[in-house]
Amino acid sequence: MNDQIPRAGILGWPISHSKSPRLHGFWLKKYGLLGSYEAMASPPEDFESDLRGLAASGWRGVNVTIPHKEAALALADRATDRARAIGAANTILFRDGLIHADNTDAFGFSENIEYIAGPHWNKTKPALILGAGGASRAVIWALLNAGLPELRLANRTRARAEALAGEFGERVWVLDWSAAAAGVPGAGLIVNTTSLGMKDRPALDLDLAAADPTAIAHDIVYTPLETPFLKAAAQVGLKTVDGLGMLLHQGRPGFEAWFGVMPEVDEDLRKVMLAP
Ligand code: ATR
């Protein structure tokens, strides 16, 4: 089986919108590697048999996306600490007859912000995080791991934020959604992990007038690339980080595990990903 072309892909439901085949296809070509990466629709009731079927057919592994990230972790024989802490898996490796699960969203977030904002980012300052869904969990894990002293968390449904804060410990504390702007002064980083600002969705409306001039505004929404939140941040002079980079960087560990090369993110890749 090992002499077959390495195969990987992504399982989701629905899956037609996925940009991952374009991402991995770009890297396969760039590094001149033999391999394939395909998107596969997998309804929830078939997910387990689809995953085990690919493992049995000699596939190297897969990405998994909505709604399978929790199920993928539950099915895994082995999981990384970060996947367990985040409570979801997005990257699966089939090796030695076992299903290995990882979560690379926090890695993608950290690598991207280091790449874009690196020395500009003051990690001794608190961060303000908007949203308490799956993406927020990965961002919180990444920021605690980066050593930030304090995370201020605001979510429309306060109970969700409280549950997350309870899991992650005392460096995370909760603000009311209506009082989110109170978390702006003194924050070195402000991250939107909600779906506000996505195409056809209302904008995230956060008063940035009191922001520290050195603060970074980061949106994980990438359709559009310049969200109303990032536009407002740029208008008050803040450095901005768009959501595309996190998506690109989160793909790197999976590509390395399946195809043997740790790929890089560059401007050519961003252009390819942004093309219609
Ligand atoms: P993901 O896994 O991508 O983070 P999610 O778990 O559905 O997706 O979380 C979406 C986030 O966007 C949540 O924080 C959600 O707030 P609730 O927990 O209150 O649902 C937030 N969100 C979505 N629509 C929103 C809106 N109109 N106003 C404020 N927050 C919103």
PDB file of C-alpha atoms and ligand atoms in Angstrom:
ATOM      1  CA  MET A   1       0.000   0.000   0.000  1.00  0.00           C
ATOM      2  CA  ASN A   2       2.916   2.322   0.691  1.00  0.00           C
ATOM      3  CA  ASP A   3       3.847   2.522  -2.964  1.00  0.00           C
ATOM      4  CA  GLN A   4       0.517   4.171  -3.710  1.00  0.00           C
ATOM      5  CA  ILE A   5       0.296   7.912  -4.273  1.00  0.00           C
ATOM      6  CA  PRO A   6      -0.245   9.513  -0.844  1.00  0.00           C
ATOM      7  CA  ARG A   7      -3.877  10.495  -0.502  1.00  0.00           C
ATOM      8  CA  ALA A   8      -5.480  12.926   1.900  1.00  0.00           C
ATOM      9  CA  GLY A   9      -8.546  15.126   1.903  1.00  0.00           C
ATOM     10  CA  ILE A  10     -11.252  16.756   3.928  1.00  0.00           C
ATOM     11  CA  LEU A  11     -14.500  15.357   5.310  1.00  0.00           C
ATOM     12  CA  GLY A  12     -17.354  17.718   6.090  1.00  0.00           C
ATOM     13  CA  TRP A  13     -21.088  18.222   5.662  1.00  0.00           C
ATOM     14  CA  PRO A  14     -21.630  20.296   3.605  1.00  0.00           C
ATOM     15  CA  ILE A  15     -18.214  20.468   1.956  1.00  0.00           C
ATOM     16  CA  SER A  16     -18.610  22.226  -1.390  1.00  0.00           C
ATOM     17  CA  HIS A  17     -17.393  25.570  -0.004  1.00  0.00           C
ATOM     18  CA  SER A  18     -14.118  24.169   1.329  1.00  0.00           C
ATOM     19  CA  LYS A  19     -10.958  25.919   0.194  1.00  0.00           C
ATOM     20  CA  SER A  20      -8.708  23.230   1.616  1.00  0.00           C
ATOM     21  CA  PRO A  21      -8.285  21.343  -1.707  1.00  0.00           C
ATOM     22  CA  ARG A  22      -6.979  24.542  -3.257  1.00  0.00           C
ATOM     23  CA  LEU A  23      -4.607  25.084  -0.313  1.00  0.00           C
ATOM     24  CA  HIS A  24      -3.111  21.598  -0.323  1.00  0.00           C
ATOM     25  CA  GLY A  25      -3.155  21.431  -4.118  1.00  0.00           C
ATOM     26  CA  PHE A  26      -1.050  24.608  -4.213  1.00  0.00           C
ATOM     27  CA  TRP A  27       1.522  23.109  -1.846  1.00  0.00           C
ATOM     28  CA  LEU A  28       1.677  19.738  -3.635  1.00  0.00           C
ATOM     29  CA  LYS A  29       2.507  21.588  -6.842  1.00  0.00           C
ATOM     30  CA  LYS A  30       4.883  24.069  -5.218  1.00  0.00           C
ATOM     31  CA  TYR A  31       6.971  21.332  -3.594  1.00  0.00           C
ATOM     32  CA  GLY A  32       6.725  18.985  -6.600  1.00  0.00           C
ATOM     33  CA  LEU A  33       5.202  16.180  -4.530  1.00  0.00           C
ATOM     34  CA  LEU A  34       3.139  13.255  -5.653  1.00  0.00           C
ATOM     35  CA  GLY A  35      -0.110  13.247  -3.760  1.00  0.00           C
ATOM     36  CA  SER A  36      -3.781  14.053  -3.875  1.00  0.00           C
ATOM     37  CA  TYR A  37      -6.164  15.992  -1.651  1.00  0.00           C
ATOM     38  CA  GLU A  38      -9.915  15.729  -2.180  1.00  0.00           C
ATOM     39  CA  ALA A  39     -13.032  17.158  -0.576  1.00  0.00           C
ATOM     40  CA  MET A  40     -15.575  14.530   0.437  1.00  0.00           C
ATOM     41  CA  ALA A  41     -19.113  15.086   1.641  1.00  0.00           C
ATOM     42  CA  SER A  42     -19.702  12.952   4.719  1.00  0.00           C
ATOM     43  CA  PRO A  43     -23.070  13.182   6.478  1.00  0.00           C
ATOM     44  CA  PRO A  44     -22.922  12.744  10.254  1.00  0.00           C
ATOM     45  CA  GLU A  45     -24.430   9.255  10.184  1.00  0.00           C
ATOM     46  CA  ASP A  46     -21.678   8.058   7.814  1.00  0.00           C
ATOM     47  CA  PHE A  47     -18.736   9.888   9.333  1.00  0.00           C
ATOM     48  CA  GLU A  48     -17.299   7.029  11.366  1.00  0.00           C
ATOM     49  CA  SER A  49     -17.526   4.497   8.545  1.00  0.00           C
ATOM     50  CA  ASP A  50     -16.170   7.029   6.031  1.00  0.00           C
ATOM     51  CA  LEU A  51     -13.186   7.757   8.259  1.00  0.00           C
ATOM     52  CA  ARG A  52     -12.424   4.101   8.981  1.00  0.00           C
ATOM     53  CA  GLY A  53     -12.920   3.267   5.313  1.00  0.00           C
ATOM     54  CA  LEU A  54     -10.271   5.774   4.248  1.00  0.00           C
ATOM     55  CA  ALA A  55      -7.866   4.428   6.875  1.00  0.00           C
ATOM     56  CA  ALA A  56      -8.439   0.880   5.615  1.00  0.00           C
ATOM     57  CA  SER A  57      -7.831   2.017   2.015  1.00  0.00           C
ATOM     58  CA  GLY A  58      -4.354   3.254   2.831  1.00  0.00           C
ATOM     59  CA  TRP A  59      -5.047   6.978   2.958  1.00  0.00           C
ATOM     60  CA  ARG A  60      -2.503   9.048   4.895  1.00  0.00           C
ATOM     61  CA  GLY A  61      -5.131  11.075   6.728  1.00  0.00           C
ATOM     62  CA  VAL A  62      -7.705  13.813   6.468  1.00  0.00           C
ATOM     63  CA  ASN A  63      -8.852  17.163   7.700  1.00  0.00           C
ATOM     64  CA  VAL A  64     -12.266  17.186   9.267  1.00  0.00           C
ATOM     65  CA  THR A  65     -14.531  20.176   9.441  1.00  0.00           C
ATOM     66  CA  ILE A  66     -18.012  21.122  10.548  1.00  0.00           C
ATOM     67  CA  PRO A  67     -19.869  19.206  11.947  1.00  0.00           C
ATOM     68  CA  HIS A  68     -17.338  16.416  12.608  1.00  0.00           C
ATOM     69  CA  LYS A  69     -14.624  18.020  14.731  1.00  0.00           C
ATOM     70  CA  GLU A  70     -15.849  16.670  18.071  1.00  0.00           C
ATOM     71  CA  ALA A  71     -16.717  13.260  16.625  1.00  0.00           C
ATOM     72  CA  ALA A  72     -13.244  12.976  15.118  1.00  0.00           C
ATOM     73  CA  LEU A  73     -11.657  13.495  18.519  1.00  0.00           C
ATOM     74  CA  ALA A  74     -13.989  10.959  20.107  1.00  0.00           C
ATOM     75  CA  LEU A  75     -13.086   8.331  17.479  1.00  0.00           C
ATOM     76  CA  ALA A  76      -9.342   8.820  17.769  1.00  0.00           C
ATOM     77  CA  ASP A  77      -7.032   6.226  19.323  1.00  0.00           C
ATOM     78  CA  ARG A  78      -4.467   8.926  20.099  1.00  0.00           C
ATOM     79  CA  ALA A  79      -4.886  12.694  20.443  1.00  0.00           C
ATOM     80  CA  THR A  80      -2.513  15.565  21.048  1.00  0.00           C
ATOM     81  CA  ASP A  81      -2.810  17.593  24.246  1.00  0.00           C
ATOM     82  CA  ARG A  82      -3.944  20.597  22.247  1.00  0.00           C
ATOM     83  CA  ALA A  83      -6.751  18.640  20.575  1.00  0.00           C
ATOM     84  CA  ARG A  84      -7.947  17.410  23.967  1.00  0.00           C
ATOM     85  CA  ALA A  85      -7.746  20.881  25.506  1.00  0.00           C
ATOM     86  CA  ILE A  86      -9.663  22.416  22.600  1.00  0.00           C
ATOM     87  CA  GLY A  87     -12.126  19.508  22.630  1.00  0.00           C
ATOM     88  CA  ALA A  88     -12.122  19.032  18.866  1.00  0.00           C
ATOM     89  CA  ALA A  89      -9.897  17.665  16.096  1.00  0.00           C
ATOM     90  CA  ASN A  90      -9.386  19.055  12.616  1.00  0.00           C
ATOM     91  CA  THR A  91      -6.418  16.981  11.455  1.00  0.00           C
ATOM     92  CA  ILE A  92      -6.260  13.188  11.364  1.00  0.00           C
ATOM     93  CA  LEU A  93      -3.298  10.968  10.581  1.00  0.00           C
ATOM     94  CA  PHE A  94      -3.685   7.240   9.959  1.00  0.00           C
ATOM     95  CA  ARG A  95      -0.530   5.516  11.158  1.00  0.00           C
ATOM     96  CA  ASP A  96       0.287   2.024  12.379  1.00  0.00           C
ATOM     97  CA  GLY A  97      -3.373   1.082  12.187  1.00  0.00           C
ATOM     98  CA  LEU A  98      -4.353   3.863  14.570  1.00  0.00           C
ATOM     99  CA  ILE A  99      -6.284   7.107  14.201  1.00  0.00           C
ATOM    100  CA  HIS A 100      -4.185  10.017  15.475  1.00  0.00           C
ATOM    101  CA  ALA A 101      -6.048  13.293  16.067  1.00  0.00           C
ATOM    102  CA  ASP A 102      -4.682  16.809  16.300  1.00  0.00           C
ATOM    103  CA  ASN A 103      -6.140  20.294  16.387  1.00  0.00           C
ATOM    104  CA  THR A 104      -4.094  22.794  14.397  1.00  0.00           C
ATOM    105  CA  ASP A 105      -6.362  25.848  14.748  1.00  0.00           C
ATOM    106  CA  ALA A 106      -4.417  27.240  17.706  1.00  0.00           C
ATOM    107  CA  PHE A 107      -1.158  26.584  15.858  1.00  0.00           C
ATOM    108  CA  GLY A 108      -2.588  28.388  12.812  1.00  0.00           C
ATOM    109  CA  PHE A 109      -3.652  31.345  14.905  1.00  0.00           C
ATOM    110  CA  SER A 110      -0.282  31.657  16.684  1.00  0.00           C
ATOM    111  CA  GLU A 111       1.896  31.131  13.621  1.00  0.00           C
ATOM    112  CA  ASN A 112      -0.075  33.631  11.591  1.00  0.00           C
ATOM    113  CA  ILE A 113      -0.085  36.396  14.156  1.00  0.00           C
ATOM    114  CA  GLU A 114       3.647  35.892  14.725  1.00  0.00           C
ATOM    115  CA  TYR A 115       4.218  36.000  10.959  1.00  0.00           C
ATOM    116  CA  ILE A 116       2.102  39.127  10.379  1.00  0.00           C
ATOM    117  CA  ALA A 117       2.491  41.090  13.610  1.00  0.00           C
ATOM    118  CA  GLY A 118       5.484  39.383  15.327  1.00  0.00           C
ATOM    119  CA  PRO A 119       7.540  42.027  17.132  1.00  0.00           C
ATOM    120  CA  HIS A 120       4.619  44.439  17.105  1.00  0.00           C
ATOM    121  CA  TRP A 121       2.624  42.222  19.474  1.00  0.00           C
ATOM    122  CA  ASN A 122       3.071  42.989  23.165  1.00  0.00           C
ATOM    123  CA  LYS A 123       2.345  39.709  24.924  1.00  0.00           C
ATOM    124  CA  THR A 124       2.578  41.241  28.367  1.00  0.00           C
ATOM    125  CA  LYS A 125      -0.755  42.982  27.749  1.00  0.00           C
ATOM    126  CA  PRO A 126      -4.199  41.399  28.102  1.00  0.00           C
ATOM    127  CA  ALA A 127      -6.250  40.334  25.091  1.00  0.00           C
ATOM    128  CA  LEU A 128      -9.950  40.920  24.462  1.00  0.00           C
ATOM    129  CA  ILE A 129     -11.726  38.014  22.770  1.00  0.00           C
ATOM    130  CA  LEU A 130     -15.188  38.340  21.268  1.00  0.00           C
ATOM    131  CA  GLY A 131     -17.092  35.074  20.937  1.00  0.00           C
ATOM    132  CA  ALA A 132     -17.128  31.765  22.779  1.00  0.00           C
ATOM    133  CA  GLY A 133     -17.613  29.109  20.069  1.00  0.00           C
ATOM    134  CA  GLY A 134     -15.197  26.532  18.693  1.00  0.00           C
ATOM    135  CA  ALA A 135     -12.828  29.068  17.174  1.00  0.00           C
ATOM    136  CA  SER A 136     -12.691  30.967  20.442  1.00  0.00           C
ATOM    137  CA  ARG A 137     -11.545  27.834  22.300  1.00  0.00           C
ATOM    138  CA  ALA A 138      -8.572  27.482  19.973  1.00  0.00           C
ATOM    139  CA  VAL A 139      -7.695  31.171  20.276  1.00  0.00           C
ATOM    140  CA  ILE A 140      -7.910  31.052  24.080  1.00  0.00           C
ATOM    141  CA  TRP A 141      -5.688  27.976  24.201  1.00  0.00           C
ATOM    142  CA  ALA A 142      -3.153  29.655  21.894  1.00  0.00           C
ATOM    143  CA  LEU A 143      -3.072  32.880  23.894  1.00  0.00           C
ATOM    144  CA  LEU A 144      -2.737  31.171  27.273  1.00  0.00           C
ATOM    145  CA  ASN A 145       0.054  29.099  25.800  1.00  0.00           C
ATOM    146  CA  ALA A 146       1.728  32.257  24.508  1.00  0.00           C
ATOM    147  CA  GLY A 147       1.878  33.419  28.132  1.00  0.00           C
ATOM    148  CA  LEU A 148      -0.610  36.293  28.084  1.00  0.00           C
ATOM    149  CA  PRO A 149      -1.376  37.524  31.579  1.00  0.00           C
ATOM    150  CA  GLU A 150      -5.104  38.019  31.137  1.00  0.00           C
ATOM    151  CA  LEU A 151      -7.865  37.239  28.646  1.00  0.00           C
ATOM    152  CA  ARG A 152     -11.095  39.222  28.631  1.00  0.00           C
ATOM    153  CA  LEU A 153     -13.909  37.218  27.094  1.00  0.00           C
ATOM    154  CA  ALA A 154     -17.228  38.623  25.886  1.00  0.00           C
ATOM    155  CA  ASN A 155     -19.967  36.587  24.248  1.00  0.00           C
ATOM    156  CA  ARG A 156     -23.567  37.340  23.344  1.00  0.00           C
ATOM    157  CA  THR A 157     -24.603  34.311  25.381  1.00  0.00           C
ATOM    158  CA  ARG A 158     -22.751  34.996  28.611  1.00  0.00           C
ATOM    159  CA  ALA A 159     -23.162  31.449  29.944  1.00  0.00           C
ATOM    160  CA  ARG A 160     -21.059  30.062  27.087  1.00  0.00           C
ATOM    161  CA  ALA A 161     -18.253  32.476  27.928  1.00  0.00           C
ATOM    162  CA  GLU A 162     -18.477  31.535  31.582  1.00  0.00           C
ATOM    163  CA  ALA A 163     -18.265  27.852  30.776  1.00  0.00           C
ATOM    164  CA  LEU A 164     -15.138  28.457  28.693  1.00  0.00           C
ATOM    165  CA  ALA A 165     -13.541  30.668  31.318  1.00  0.00           C
ATOM    166  CA  GLY A 166     -14.294  28.025  33.931  1.00  0.00           C
ATOM    167  CA  GLU A 167     -12.450  25.427  31.874  1.00  0.00           C
ATOM    168  CA  PHE A 168      -9.403  27.517  31.131  1.00  0.00           C
ATOM    169  CA  GLY A 169      -8.770  28.929  34.591  1.00  0.00           C
ATOM    170  CA  GLU A 170      -8.301  32.195  36.317  1.00  0.00           C
ATOM    171  CA  ARG A 171      -6.432  34.107  33.626  1.00  0.00           C
ATOM    172  CA  VAL A 172      -9.716  34.207  31.642  1.00  0.00           C
ATOM    173  CA  TRP A 173     -12.539  36.405  32.868  1.00  0.00           C
ATOM    174  CA  VAL A 174     -15.906  37.288  31.428  1.00  0.00           C
ATOM    175  CA  LEU A 175     -17.407  40.601  30.367  1.00  0.00           C
ATOM    176  CA  ASP A 176     -21.011  41.200  29.420  1.00  0.00           C
ATOM    177  CA  TRP A 177     -21.524  41.390  25.673  1.00  0.00           C
ATOM    178  CA  SER A 178     -23.078  44.836  26.072  1.00  0.00           C
ATOM    179  CA  ALA A 179     -19.975  45.952  27.980  1.00  0.00           C
ATOM    180  CA  ALA A 180     -17.389  44.421  25.628  1.00  0.00           C
ATOM    181  CA  ALA A 181     -15.949  47.870  24.897  1.00  0.00           C
ATOM    182  CA  ALA A 182     -14.845  48.042  28.535  1.00  0.00           C
ATOM    183  CA  GLY A 183     -12.301  45.354  27.627  1.00  0.00           C
ATOM    184  CA  VAL A 184     -10.675  47.523  24.956  1.00  0.00           C
ATOM    185  CA  PRO A 185      -8.489  49.901  27.037  1.00  0.00           C
ATOM    186  CA  GLY A 186      -5.122  48.349  27.822  1.00  0.00           C
ATOM    187  CA  ALA A 187      -5.624  45.321  25.553  1.00  0.00           C
ATOM    188  CA  GLY A 188      -2.677  44.529  23.293  1.00  0.00           C
ATOM    189  CA  LEU A 189      -4.804  42.310  21.081  1.00  0.00           C
ATOM    190  CA  ILE A 190      -8.502  42.307  20.190  1.00  0.00           C
ATOM    191  CA  VAL A 191      -9.798  39.208  18.413  1.00  0.00           C
ATOM    192  CA  ASN A 192     -13.182  38.674  16.795  1.00  0.00           C
ATOM    193  CA  THR A 193     -14.045  34.958  16.774  1.00  0.00           C
ATOM    194  CA  THR A 194     -17.774  35.506  16.177  1.00  0.00           C
ATOM    195  CA  SER A 195     -19.405  35.275  12.776  1.00  0.00           C
ATOM    196  CA  LEU A 196     -20.248  38.992  12.885  1.00  0.00           C
ATOM    197  CA  GLY A 197     -18.798  40.814   9.894  1.00  0.00           C
ATOM    198  CA  MET A 198     -19.092  37.850   7.548  1.00  0.00           C
ATOM    199  CA  LYS A 199     -20.643  38.601   4.176  1.00  0.00           C
ATOM    200  CA  ASP A 200     -24.414  39.101   4.595  1.00  0.00           C
ATOM    201  CA  ARG A 201     -24.098  39.216   8.403  1.00  0.00           C
ATOM    202  CA  PRO A 202     -24.309  42.259  10.660  1.00  0.00           C
ATOM    203  CA  ALA A 203     -21.020  43.932  11.540  1.00  0.00           C
ATOM    204  CA  LEU A 204     -19.240  43.624  14.871  1.00  0.00           C
ATOM    205  CA  ASP A 205     -19.833  47.002  16.418  1.00  0.00           C
ATOM    206  CA  LEU A 206     -17.111  47.651  18.986  1.00  0.00           C
ATOM    207  CA  ASP A 207     -16.031  51.114  20.085  1.00  0.00           C
ATOM    208  CA  LEU A 208     -12.273  51.239  19.566  1.00  0.00           C
ATOM    209  CA  ALA A 209     -11.803  54.896  20.510  1.00  0.00           C
ATOM    210  CA  ALA A 210     -10.084  53.952  23.784  1.00  0.00           C
ATOM    211  CA  ALA A 211      -7.810  51.314  22.230  1.00  0.00           C
ATOM    212  CA  ASP A 212      -4.127  51.320  23.053  1.00  0.00           C
ATOM    213  CA  PRO A 213      -2.396  52.754  19.926  1.00  0.00           C
ATOM    214  CA  THR A 214      -0.129  49.694  19.759  1.00  0.00           C
ATOM    215  CA  ALA A 215      -3.020  47.195  19.915  1.00  0.00           C
ATOM    216  CA  ILE A 216      -3.549  44.631  17.167  1.00  0.00           C
ATOM    217  CA  ALA A 217      -7.035  43.944  15.811  1.00  0.00           C
ATOM    218  CA  HIS A 218      -7.476  40.401  14.527  1.00  0.00           C
ATOM    219  CA  ASP A 219     -10.550  39.058  12.775  1.00  0.00           C
ATOM    220  CA  ILE A 220     -10.867  35.376  12.075  1.00  0.00           C
ATOM    221  CA  VAL A 221     -13.617  36.080   9.535  1.00  0.00           C
ATOM    222  CA  TYR A 222     -12.055  36.084   6.049  1.00  0.00           C
ATOM    223  CA  THR A 223     -15.072  36.623   3.796  1.00  0.00           C
ATOM    224  CA  PRO A 224     -14.648  39.536   3.278  1.00  0.00           C
ATOM    225  CA  LEU A 225     -10.958  39.937   4.028  1.00  0.00           C
ATOM    226  CA  GLU A 226     -11.430  43.466   5.279  1.00  0.00           C
ATOM    227  CA  THR A 227     -14.358  43.225   7.692  1.00  0.00           C
ATOM    228  CA  PRO A 228     -16.068  46.314   9.099  1.00  0.00           C
ATOM    229  CA  PHE A 229     -14.236  45.597  12.387  1.00  0.00           C
ATOM    230  CA  LEU A 230     -10.811  45.631  10.699  1.00  0.00           C
ATOM    231  CA  LYS A 231     -11.757  48.719   8.712  1.00  0.00           C
ATOM    232  CA  ALA A 232     -12.723  50.548  11.901  1.00  0.00           C
ATOM    233  CA  ALA A 233      -9.515  49.382  13.576  1.00  0.00           C
ATOM    234  CA  ALA A 234      -7.385  50.635  10.694  1.00  0.00           C
ATOM    235  CA  GLN A 235      -9.201  53.973  10.860  1.00  0.00           C
ATOM    236  CA  VAL A 236      -8.059  54.509  14.437  1.00  0.00           C
ATOM    237  CA  GLY A 237      -4.528  53.473  13.471  1.00  0.00           C
ATOM    238  CA  LEU A 238      -4.404  49.918  14.814  1.00  0.00           C
ATOM    239  CA  LYS A 239      -2.413  47.161  13.146  1.00  0.00           C
ATOM    240  CA  THR A 240      -4.785  44.602  11.652  1.00  0.00           C
ATOM    241  CA  VAL A 241      -4.572  40.863  10.994  1.00  0.00           C
ATOM    242  CA  ASP A 242      -7.128  39.310   8.659  1.00  0.00           C
ATOM    243  CA  GLY A 243      -8.617  35.840   8.934  1.00  0.00           C
ATOM    244  CA  LEU A 244      -7.093  34.214   5.871  1.00  0.00           C
ATOM    245  CA  GLY A 245      -3.673  33.637   7.408  1.00  0.00           C
ATOM    246  CA  MET A 246      -4.976  31.496  10.260  1.00  0.00           C
ATOM    247  CA  LEU A 247      -6.734  29.250   7.741  1.00  0.00           C
ATOM    248  CA  LEU A 248      -3.549  28.866   5.698  1.00  0.00           C
ATOM    249  CA  HIS A 249      -1.265  28.216   8.668  1.00  0.00           C
ATOM    250  CA  GLN A 250      -3.609  25.683  10.272  1.00  0.00           C
ATOM    251  CA  GLY A 251      -3.156  23.499   7.187  1.00  0.00           C
ATOM    252  CA  ARG A 252       0.617  23.200   7.560  1.00  0.00           C
ATOM    253  CA  PRO A 253       0.978  20.440  10.189  1.00  0.00           C
ATOM    254  CA  GLY A 254      -1.455  18.146   8.352  1.00  0.00           C
ATOM    255  CA  PHE A 255       0.358  18.617   5.059  1.00  0.00           C
ATOM    256  CA  GLU A 256       3.642  17.751   6.738  1.00  0.00           C
ATOM    257  CA  ALA A 257       2.186  14.667   8.409  1.00  0.00           C
ATOM    258  CA  TRP A 258       0.691  13.313   5.158  1.00  0.00           C
ATOM    259  CA  PHE A 259       3.166  14.447   2.510  1.00  0.00           C
ATOM    260  CA  GLY A 260       6.443  14.878   4.410  1.00  0.00           C
ATOM    261  CA  VAL A 261       7.223  18.564   3.841  1.00  0.00           C
ATOM    262  CA  MET A 262       6.393  21.424   6.228  1.00  0.00           C
ATOM    263  CA  PRO A 263       4.942  23.955   3.761  1.00  0.00           C
ATOM    264  CA  GLU A 264       5.250  27.714   3.980  1.00  0.00           C
ATOM    265  CA  VAL A 265       2.670  30.459   3.604  1.00  0.00           C
ATOM    266  CA  ASP A 266       3.579  33.192   1.133  1.00  0.00           C
ATOM    267  CA  GLU A 267       1.971  35.950  -0.911  1.00  0.00           C
ATOM    268  CA  ASP A 268       1.522  33.682  -3.955  1.00  0.00           C
ATOM    269  CA  LEU A 269      -0.552  31.314  -1.840  1.00  0.00           C
ATOM    270  CA  ARG A 270      -2.684  34.161  -0.495  1.00  0.00           C
ATOM    271  CA  LYS A 271      -3.324  35.338  -4.072  1.00  0.00           C
ATOM    272  CA  VAL A 272      -4.336  31.865  -5.197  1.00  0.00           C
ATOM    273  CA  MET A 273      -6.651  31.448  -2.235  1.00  0.00           C
ATOM    274  CA  LEU A 274      -8.303  34.822  -2.842  1.00  0.00           C
ATOM    275  CA  ALA A 275      -8.912  34.249  -6.556  1.00  0.00           C
ATOM    276  CA  PRO A 276     -12.586  33.581  -7.377  1.00  0.00           C
TER     277      PRO A 276
HETATM  278  P1  ATR B   1     -17.323  28.704  15.636  1.00  0.00           P
HETATM  279  O1  ATR B   1     -17.093  27.264  15.918  1.00  0.00           O
HETATM  280  O2  ATR B   1     -16.942  29.118  14.236  1.00  0.00           O
HETATM  281  O3  ATR B   1     -16.714  29.607  16.661  1.00  0.00           O
HETATM  282  P2  ATR B   1     -19.995  28.848  16.768  1.00  0.00           P
HETATM  283  O4  ATR B   1     -19.655  27.813  17.769  1.00  0.00           O
HETATM  284  O5  ATR B   1     -21.314  28.772  16.103  1.00  0.00           O
HETATM  285  O6  ATR B   1     -18.923  28.895  15.606  1.00  0.00           O
HETATM  286  O7  ATR B   1     -19.822  30.282  17.439  1.00  0.00           O
HETATM  287  C1  ATR B   1     -20.199  31.431  16.794  1.00  0.00           C
HETATM  288  C2  ATR B   1     -19.905  32.626  17.694  1.00  0.00           C
HETATM  289  O8  ATR B   1     -20.442  33.794  17.077  1.00  0.00           O
HETATM  290  C3  ATR B   1     -20.553  32.529  19.065  1.00  0.00           C
HETATM  291  O9  ATR B   1     -19.726  33.172  20.007  1.00  0.00           O
HETATM  292  C4  ATR B   1     -21.852  33.291  18.852  1.00  0.00           C
HETATM  293  O10 ATR B   1     -22.429  33.801  20.040  1.00  0.00           O
HETATM  294  P3  ATR B   1     -23.469  32.907  20.873  1.00  0.00           P
HETATM  295  O11 ATR B   1     -22.655  31.969  21.706  1.00  0.00           O
HETATM  296  O12 ATR B   1     -24.220  33.901  21.692  1.00  0.00           O
HETATM  297  O13 ATR B   1     -24.329  32.209  19.857  1.00  0.00           O
HETATM  298  C5  ATR B   1     -21.362  34.414  17.988  1.00  0.00           C
HETATM  299  N1  ATR B   1     -22.430  35.086  17.256  1.00  0.00           N
HETATM  300  C6  ATR B   1     -23.107  34.621  16.188  1.00  0.00           C
HETATM  301  N2  ATR B   1     -24.030  35.526  15.776  1.00  0.00           N
HETATM  302  C7  ATR B   1     -23.936  36.579  16.618  1.00  0.00           C
HETATM  303  C8  ATR B   1     -24.621  37.853  16.736  1.00  0.00           C
HETATM  304  N3  ATR B   1     -25.594  38.201  15.874  1.00  0.00           N
HETATM  305  N4  ATR B   1     -24.262  38.680  17.744  1.00  0.00           N
HETATM  306  C9  ATR B   1     -23.285  38.344  18.606  1.00  0.00           C
HETATM  307  N5  ATR B   1     -22.595  37.160  18.549  1.00  0.00           N
HETATM  308  C10 ATR B   1     -22.915  36.301  17.575  1.00  0.00           C
END
